[in-house]
Tab-separated table of C-alpha atoms in Angstrom:
chain	number	residue	atom	x	y	z
A	1	MET	CA	-9.509	-4.023	21.783
A	2	ILE	CA	-7.651	-7.329	21.735
A	3	SER	CA	-4.577	-7.911	23.894
A	4	ILE	CA	-1.839	-9.958	22.238
A	5	GLU	CA	1.571	-11.039	23.460
A	6	ILE	CA	4.271	-10.713	20.834
A	7	THR	CA	7.363	-12.853	21.334
A	8	PRO	CA	10.907	-11.647	20.570
A	9	ILE	CA	11.050	-13.923	17.523
A	10	GLU	CA	7.873	-12.313	16.159
A	11	TYR	CA	9.451	-8.880	16.550
A	12	ILE	CA	12.461	-10.099	14.575
A	13	LEU	CA	10.174	-11.587	11.935
A	14	SER	CA	8.369	-8.220	11.725
A	15	ILE	CA	11.650	-6.535	10.802
A	16	ILE	CA	12.371	-9.244	8.225
A	17	ALA	CA	8.852	-8.892	6.788
A	18	GLY	CA	9.375	-5.137	6.503
A	19	LEU	CA	12.702	-5.833	4.819
A	20	ILE	CA	10.952	-8.042	2.245
A	21	VAL	CA	8.300	-5.400	1.534
A	22	GLY	CA	10.869	-2.616	1.254
A	23	PHE	CA	13.123	-4.757	-0.917
A	24	SER	CA	10.274	-5.550	-3.305
A	25	LEU	CA	9.331	-1.859	-3.477
A	26	GLY	CA	12.925	-0.955	-4.251
A	27	LEU	CA	13.073	-3.611	-6.950
A	28	ILE	CA	9.791	-3.080	-8.754
A	29	GLY	CA	8.257	0.139	-7.432
A	30	GLY	CA	4.472	0.317	-6.951
A	31	GLY	CA	2.633	-2.824	-5.913
A	32	GLY	CA	5.286	-4.294	-3.637
A	33	SER	CA	3.584	-3.068	-0.462
A	34	ILE	CA	0.558	-5.251	-1.253
A	35	LEU	CA	2.510	-8.087	0.416
A	36	ALA	CA	2.609	-6.281	3.777
A	37	VAL	CA	-0.689	-7.677	5.107
A	38	PRO	CA	-0.205	-11.381	4.228
A	39	LEU	CA	3.402	-11.288	5.492
A	40	LEU	CA	2.317	-10.001	8.898
A	41	LEU	CA	-0.470	-12.564	9.040
A	42	TYR	CA	1.325	-15.699	7.887
A	43	PHE	CA	5.079	-15.009	8.001
A	44	VAL	CA	5.202	-13.174	11.322
A	45	GLY	CA	2.357	-15.452	12.392
A	46	LEU	CA	-0.316	-13.161	13.819
A	47	GLY	CA	-2.902	-14.936	11.676
A	48	TYR	CA	-2.245	-18.178	13.545
A	49	LEU	CA	-2.715	-16.836	17.084
A	50	TYR	CA	-6.420	-17.733	17.158
A	51	PRO	CA	-8.574	-20.213	15.191
A	52	GLN	CA	-10.243	-18.800	12.078
A	53	GLY	CA	-13.805	-17.659	12.637
A	54	THR	CA	-13.378	-16.702	16.285
A	55	PRO	CA	-13.989	-13.128	17.506
A	56	GLN	CA	-10.295	-12.866	18.422
A	57	SER	CA	-9.268	-13.845	14.888
A	58	ASN	CA	-11.553	-11.147	13.495
A	59	GLU	CA	-9.845	-8.529	15.675
A	60	ILE	CA	-6.380	-9.779	14.706
A	61	ASP	CA	-7.274	-9.367	11.018
A	62	HIS	CA	-8.234	-5.740	11.594
A	63	LEU	CA	-5.181	-5.128	13.772
A	64	VAL	CA	-2.920	-6.375	10.981
A	65	ILE	CA	-4.581	-4.075	8.424
A	66	GLY	CA	-4.278	-1.031	10.704
A	67	THR	CA	-0.677	-1.840	11.606
A	68	THR	CA	0.517	-2.270	8.029
A	69	ALA	CA	-1.368	0.865	6.924
A	70	LEU	CA	0.725	2.932	9.345
A	71	ALA	CA	3.991	1.290	8.281
A	72	VAL	CA	3.303	1.736	4.555
A	73	GLY	CA	2.172	5.336	5.101
A	74	LEU	CA	5.285	6.349	7.034
A	75	ASN	CA	7.524	4.594	4.517
A	76	ALA	CA	5.837	6.529	1.691
A	77	TYR	CA	6.561	9.831	3.457
A	78	ILE	CA	10.243	8.919	3.697
A	79	ASN	CA	10.370	8.016	0.009
A	80	SER	CA	8.501	11.196	-0.958
A	81	PHE	CA	11.281	13.284	0.571
A	82	MET	CA	13.840	11.598	-1.693
A	83	HIS	CA	11.630	12.235	-4.738
A	84	PHE	CA	11.134	15.845	-3.620
A	85	LYS	CA	14.884	16.439	-3.621
A	86	LYS	CA	14.956	15.235	-7.233
A	87	GLY	CA	12.200	17.684	-8.185
A	88	ASP	CA	9.678	14.950	-8.959
A	89	VAL	CA	6.974	16.025	-6.490
A	90	LYS	CA	4.293	18.540	-7.516
A	91	VAL	CA	3.107	19.732	-4.122
A	92	LYS	CA	-0.015	21.630	-5.254
A	93	GLN	CA	-1.381	18.708	-7.273
A	94	GLY	CA	-0.478	16.318	-4.475
A	95	ILE	CA	-2.369	18.348	-1.883
A	96	LEU	CA	-5.426	18.814	-4.113
A	97	PHE	CA	-5.574	15.056	-4.701
A	98	THR	CA	-4.898	14.175	-1.069
A	99	VAL	CA	-7.313	16.478	0.794
A	100	PRO	CA	-10.552	14.873	-0.495
A	101	GLY	CA	-8.798	11.517	-0.157
A	102	ILE	CA	-8.353	12.143	3.573
A	103	VAL	CA	-12.127	12.207	3.936
A	104	GLY	CA	-12.427	9.162	1.692
A	105	SER	CA	-9.789	7.135	3.538
A	106	PHE	CA	-11.342	7.896	6.945
A	107	ILE	CA	-14.763	6.804	5.688
A	108	GLY	CA	-13.235	3.777	3.961
A	109	ALA	CA	-11.397	2.688	7.110
A	110	SER	CA	-14.596	3.127	9.133
A	111	LEU	CA	-16.460	0.905	6.664
A	112	GLY	CA	-13.633	-1.631	6.706
A	113	LEU	CA	-13.885	-1.911	10.485
A	114	LEU	CA	-17.564	-2.828	10.097
A	115	VAL	CA	-16.735	-5.716	7.759
A	116	HIS	CA	-15.733	-9.077	9.217
A	117	GLY	CA	-11.961	-9.496	9.115
A	118	SER	CA	-11.968	-12.712	7.091
A	119	SER	CA	-14.317	-11.165	4.508
A	120	LEU	CA	-12.054	-8.141	4.198
A	121	LEU	CA	-9.011	-10.363	3.706
A	122	PHE	CA	-10.764	-12.542	1.123
A	123	PHE	CA	-11.592	-9.507	-1.002
A	124	PHE	CA	-8.109	-8.170	-0.316
A	125	GLY	CA	-6.852	-11.351	-1.992
A	126	ILE	CA	-8.931	-10.520	-5.068
A	127	LEU	CA	-7.419	-7.026	-5.061
A	128	MET	CA	-3.941	-8.584	-4.902
A	129	ILE	CA	-4.672	-10.576	-8.050
A	130	VAL	CA	-5.801	-7.387	-9.820
A	131	VAL	CA	-2.540	-5.683	-8.802
A	132	ALA	CA	-0.546	-8.702	-10.001
A	133	VAL	CA	-2.250	-8.647	-13.410
A	134	LEU	CA	-1.530	-4.924	-13.777
A	135	MET	CA	2.059	-5.561	-12.732
A	136	TRP	CA	2.420	-8.361	-15.311
A	137	ARG	CA	1.076	-6.153	-18.091
A	138	ASN	CA	3.387	-3.268	-17.160
A	139	LYS	CA	6.459	-3.557	-19.354
A	140	GLY	CA	8.613	-1.808	-16.799
A	141	LYS	CA	10.470	0.258	-19.374
A	142	PRO	CA	12.757	3.036	-18.186
A	143	ALA	CA	11.774	6.670	-18.642
A	144	ARG	CA	11.598	7.593	-22.306
A	145	PRO	CA	12.499	10.911	-23.903
A	146	VAL	CA	8.784	11.679	-24.220
A	147	ASP	CA	8.630	11.774	-20.427
A	148	ASP	CA	11.280	14.493	-20.417
A	149	VAL	CA	9.203	16.445	-22.918
A	150	MET	CA	6.153	16.016	-20.691
A	151	LYS	CA	8.078	17.555	-17.810
A	152	GLU	CA	8.570	20.686	-19.884
A	153	ILE	CA	4.981	21.040	-21.082
A	154	GLU	CA	3.007	19.752	-18.086
A	155	SER	CA	3.144	23.191	-16.452
A	156	SER	CA	0.818	24.387	-19.205
A	157	CYS	CA	-1.720	21.656	-18.403
A	158	LYS	CA	-4.610	22.915	-16.320
A	159	ILE	CA	-5.586	20.995	-13.224
A	160	ARG	CA	-8.991	19.440	-13.791
A	161	TYR	CA	-10.718	20.156	-10.488
A	162	ASP	CA	-13.766	18.259	-11.710
A	163	ARG	CA	-11.499	15.212	-11.950
A	164	ILE	CA	-8.852	15.558	-9.247
A	165	LEU	CA	-11.248	16.083	-6.311
A	166	PRO	CA	-13.628	13.138	-6.920
A	167	THR	CA	-10.748	10.897	-8.038
A	168	GLY	CA	-8.834	11.676	-4.842
A	169	PHE	CA	-11.912	10.916	-2.741
A	170	ALA	CA	-12.624	7.617	-4.532
A	171	VAL	CA	-9.034	6.376	-4.304
A	172	GLY	CA	-8.861	7.408	-0.644
A	173	LEU	CA	-12.080	5.493	0.042
A	174	LEU	CA	-10.667	2.298	-1.467
A	175	SER	CA	-7.310	2.818	0.222
A	176	GLY	CA	-8.912	3.238	3.630
A	177	PHE	CA	-11.275	0.298	3.183
A	178	PHE	CA	-8.476	-2.176	2.480
A	179	GLY	CA	-5.771	-0.406	4.480
A	180	ILE	CA	-3.464	-0.129	1.457
A	181	GLY	CA	-1.330	2.682	0.086
A	182	GLY	CA	-3.148	2.627	-3.247
A	183	GLY	CA	-0.205	3.821	-5.316
A	184	PHE	CA	-1.252	1.637	-8.249
A	185	LEU	CA	-4.475	3.701	-8.396
A	186	ILE	CA	-3.070	7.084	-7.372
A	187	VAL	CA	-0.444	7.268	-10.133
A	188	PRO	CA	-2.913	6.878	-13.043
A	189	GLY	CA	-5.341	9.088	-11.114
A	190	LEU	CA	-2.809	11.929	-11.054
A	191	ILE	CA	-1.984	11.477	-14.733
A	192	PHE	CA	-5.704	11.529	-15.562
A	193	SER	CA	-6.693	14.488	-13.383
A	194	ALA	CA	-3.569	16.659	-13.131
A	195	GLY	CA	-1.758	16.053	-16.423
A	196	LEU	CA	1.471	14.909	-14.741
A	197	CYS	CA	4.153	12.896	-16.500
A	198	MET	CA	4.837	9.403	-15.147
A	199	LEU	CA	7.926	10.302	-13.117
A	200	ARG	CA	6.241	13.187	-11.338
A	201	ALA	CA	3.011	11.238	-10.880
A	202	VAL	CA	4.994	8.529	-9.072
A	203	GLY	CA	6.796	11.043	-6.857
A	204	THR	CA	3.662	13.074	-6.146
A	205	SER	CA	1.601	9.960	-5.414
A	206	LEU	CA	3.692	9.303	-2.309
A	207	ILE	CA	2.095	12.323	-0.605
A	208	ALA	CA	-1.294	10.648	-0.975
A	209	VAL	CA	-0.014	7.137	-0.188
A	210	GLY	CA	1.547	8.380	3.046
A	211	THR	CA	-1.456	10.442	4.095
A	212	PHE	CA	-4.052	7.794	3.268
A	213	GLY	CA	-2.042	5.205	5.205
A	214	VAL	CA	-1.668	7.426	8.273
A	215	VAL	CA	-5.341	8.498	8.233
A	216	SER	CA	-6.443	4.860	7.966
A	217	ALA	CA	-4.095	3.977	10.824
A	218	ILE	CA	-5.549	6.793	12.964
A	219	ARG	CA	-9.054	5.415	12.412
A	220	TYR	CA	-7.876	1.916	13.349
A	221	THR	CA	-6.117	3.358	16.415
A	222	MET	CA	-9.414	4.924	17.496
A	223	ALA	CA	-10.875	1.409	17.386
A	224	GLY	CA	-7.879	-0.030	19.263
A	225	GLU	CA	-6.857	-2.115	16.247
A	226	ILE	CA	-3.161	-1.315	15.788
A	227	SER	CA	0.317	-2.175	17.076
A	228	VAL	CA	2.533	0.888	16.759
A	229	LEU	CA	5.649	-1.048	17.775
A	230	ILE	CA	5.202	-3.616	15.001
A	231	SER	CA	4.562	-0.757	12.550
A	232	LEU	CA	7.862	0.867	13.513
A	233	LEU	CA	9.715	-2.446	13.214
A	234	TYR	CA	8.115	-2.942	9.797
A	235	LEU	CA	9.183	0.581	8.862
A	236	ALA	CA	12.787	0.012	9.964
A	237	GLY	CA	12.999	-3.149	7.888
A	238	GLY	CA	11.265	-1.417	4.981
A	239	VAL	CA	13.755	1.457	4.838
A	240	ALA	CA	16.719	-0.933	4.846
A	241	GLY	CA	15.050	-3.222	2.309
A	242	GLY	CA	14.200	-0.326	0.021
A	243	TYR	CA	17.840	0.760	-0.048
A	244	LEU	CA	18.987	-2.769	-0.905
A	245	GLY	CA	16.252	-3.188	-3.500
A	246	THR	CA	17.195	-0.059	-5.421
A	247	LYS	CA	20.816	-1.206	-5.521
A	248	VAL	CA	19.933	-4.657	-6.871
A	249	ALA	CA	17.333	-3.319	-9.330
A	250	THR	CA	19.995	-1.718	-11.524
A	251	SER	CA	21.488	-5.114	-12.400
A	252	ILE	CA	18.296	-7.066	-13.196
A	253	PRO	CA	15.811	-6.394	-16.043
A	254	ARG	CA	12.840	-4.553	-14.527
A	255	GLY	CA	10.290	-6.304	-16.745
A	256	MET	CA	11.417	-9.750	-15.614
A	257	LEU	CA	11.339	-8.693	-11.959
A	258	ARG	CA	7.779	-7.427	-12.227
A	259	LYS	CA	6.594	-10.694	-13.766
A	260	ILE	CA	8.300	-12.757	-11.061
A	261	PHE	CA	6.697	-10.669	-8.330
A	262	ALA	CA	3.332	-10.812	-10.096
A	263	ILE	CA	3.452	-14.607	-9.850
A	264	ILE	CA	4.461	-14.436	-6.175
A	265	ILE	CA	1.614	-12.035	-5.402
A	266	ILE	CA	-0.911	-14.320	-7.133
A	267	LEU	CA	0.304	-17.343	-5.146
A	268	VAL	CA	0.134	-15.403	-1.875
A	269	ALA	CA	-3.328	-14.100	-2.825
A	270	ILE	CA	-4.599	-17.632	-3.460
A	271	TYR	CA	-3.328	-18.735	-0.039
A	272	LEU	CA	-4.879	-15.666	1.607
A	273	MET	CA	-8.239	-16.356	-0.042
A	274	TYR	CA	-8.036	-20.048	0.890
A	275	GLN	CA	-7.379	-19.178	4.541
A	276	ASN	CA	-10.318	-16.765	4.582
A	277	ILE	CA	-12.832	-18.535	2.330
A	278	GLY	CA	-15.286	-18.527	5.224
A	279	GLY	CA	-15.338	-14.758	4.967
A	280	LEU	CA	-17.718	-15.028	2.029
A	281	PHE	CA	-20.427	-15.935	4.517
A	282	LYS	CA	-19.474	-13.396	7.215
A	283	ILE	CA	-19.608	-9.988	5.581
A	284	ILE	CA	-20.427	-8.199	8.856
């Protein structure tokens, strides 16, 4: 376990970073939390505490992943409550998807801890680019009448246990490995395996996002690779940012916002990969 001294300015920057993540989530929905890791590394500055390639730098990389996993997970739980009040959370489907994912996320986090931090971050950068491409291709259209029809008929759709259980495990595995919420995978996974409409898939996905994040954080805590205080500061900023983001989102075209953020994510991903290019030669 590495011991780090966080200055007051870094605590303030942690709140601001959480604000940015929450604001982006409020603006564009899924995908915004992908910025949590690079912001903590290079905006708050934890990635600059030790030279790249040193054992301390490797531990910092893992600490950042564990810390942001907890913050994103707790934030998802808060958001799921708001969706639940609107009736957009299908608890049974959410639990069926999440339970095998708990096993997957614990295994994934355990595997992630075995991988060198810079390698994990380099491949995380590749994942960011994938998310950005998906975000760019998403037209960001508001709910259509067909979605309302789906709400009425989805109760007649049978849950495909042969799909929902392995899909939940696989998504949990990936989520735990990278320390991400995985909402961009969970939403289509729920549509595919549980026959949910988009609105309810988004609301229900937050059960899994929250649980996968917390389980990953627990595994990182067992390894001593987490800062609970920074997670809580991130969470505080994220809640405030999410509120502001949802207010601003109503006045700006959603499609344009998603494309702007897709470009930002790609630029951040390139920088992340550049900083961790040595990780290609240090897998474990």
